């Protein structure tokens, strides 16, 4: 066996074990018995220990030194392995261990403090997490910008400066759009009670419509919807609110977007380093394309309106046009995860500036609440009423996920580019979607982007799919055209 073959065989077992660890996480959020939490923590800890030992195995350095790739796929495999091995080796073992222990406890502290609206109680934990992530960022950056190093974990090749430039270009147009829309009359929402079983049946139908492969996946209920796994086992979760059916339907379509990406990757890449989505931003570009650009389009909501009337009868909306407006209602609110397409990116920009300042040491943890509230008032025009609607609302910072937030907006930006490109190539798309057929769009995304997995770098795979350089322009054009028409502004 060559060094390349040895390395790939070793890596394949690591990838398989990582999938097992992920499935334990899925189990914990869906069907695990309540009394099993303690034992599960030990099981996951043991598996993580095995994974860490494999990822830092000294033989990897030698294999990487000697391995020769004979084609582009092999080169991409080596690039991914080298990136992750170099990253792991840059962080001192003691720091890595302290980060793992602190983050596992911090999430529990955050949840308790959020429930009690207790910022002061969370501050010592936040201070510790920021300190550790700054240390990790510094170790990874080796003299460069620690925040860039943290961003690179989720979006290889992206930097804080590039994100800041993109956000600066977006903010004025989003703020102007937001003000125009909020000055116009708000459309009517749906009214009534929508039974759980009927919602779940229709959400399964939506998953099928958007190309979810049920032979390699399943849908369960969880508090927070997510997608889990790669290759031939990609599961999703959804949730149900009996007064807000869009919550279930659009959570499902969103997670199907993530899952379809994983299921759409070239099967020969399964259980290899390039056998999963290439970055968080590209992943989010799929979920946002499915959920917003396609799922909330006038053509598709026309079909969904018909199906909902068949299933639920009357629910206070007269016609497909009113339904399209209800699905796309713009409403100012405190919570990012409930934000509409006009507000969503403003939430992200605010978090990006604050977390970058925290990591750079320009903002201290004890000043975060004031900074958050001041910025929220400036960007959203209202005062935050309580911490769970403010700086305690997201789990990310307690888990040490600094550098993650901007990938959500990057996903929206990439989705804007991808759907612009696919619409130009599929002229009859709206006619098909009005019949509940989105296969031309999802097929295009699979062929142009999803199947490549980690073969190309994130920005590169989007550029190749679109045939033009990705930028924020198409997303902003789309938002202005769509919401300008809905609100007549
Ligand atoms: Zn997502």
PDB file of N, CA, C and O and ligand atoms in Angstrom, residues 254 258 284 287, ligand 1:
ATOM      1  N   UNK A 254     -36.030  24.210   5.111  1.00  0.00           N
ATOM      2  CA  UNK A 254     -34.665  24.661   5.410  1.00  0.00           C
ATOM      3  C   UNK A 254     -33.742  23.463   5.680  1.00  0.00           C
ATOM      4  O   UNK A 254     -32.676  23.339   5.071  1.00  0.00           O
ATOM      5  N   UNK A 258     -30.243  21.598   3.773  1.00  0.00           N
ATOM      6  CA  UNK A 258     -28.972  21.096   4.322  1.00  0.00           C
ATOM      7  C   UNK A 258     -28.791  19.614   3.993  1.00  0.00           C
ATOM      8  O   UNK A 258     -27.711  19.175   3.583  1.00  0.00           O
ATOM      9  N   UNK A 284     -25.328  26.787   4.236  1.00  0.00           N
ATOM     10  CA  UNK A 284     -26.468  27.674   4.448  1.00  0.00           C
ATOM     11  C   UNK A 284     -27.020  28.186   3.116  1.00  0.00           C
ATOM     12  O   UNK A 284     -28.206  28.483   3.005  1.00  0.00           O
ATOM     13  N   UNK A 287     -29.714  25.638   2.232  1.00  0.00           N
ATOM     14  CA  UNK A 287     -30.937  25.716   3.050  1.00  0.00           C
ATOM     15  C   UNK A 287     -31.706  26.994   2.760  1.00  0.00           C
ATOM     16  O   UNK A 287     -32.936  26.995   2.719  1.00  0.00           O
TER      17      UNK A 287
HETATM   18 ZN1  LIG B   1     -29.322  26.339   8.440  1.00  0.00          ZN
END
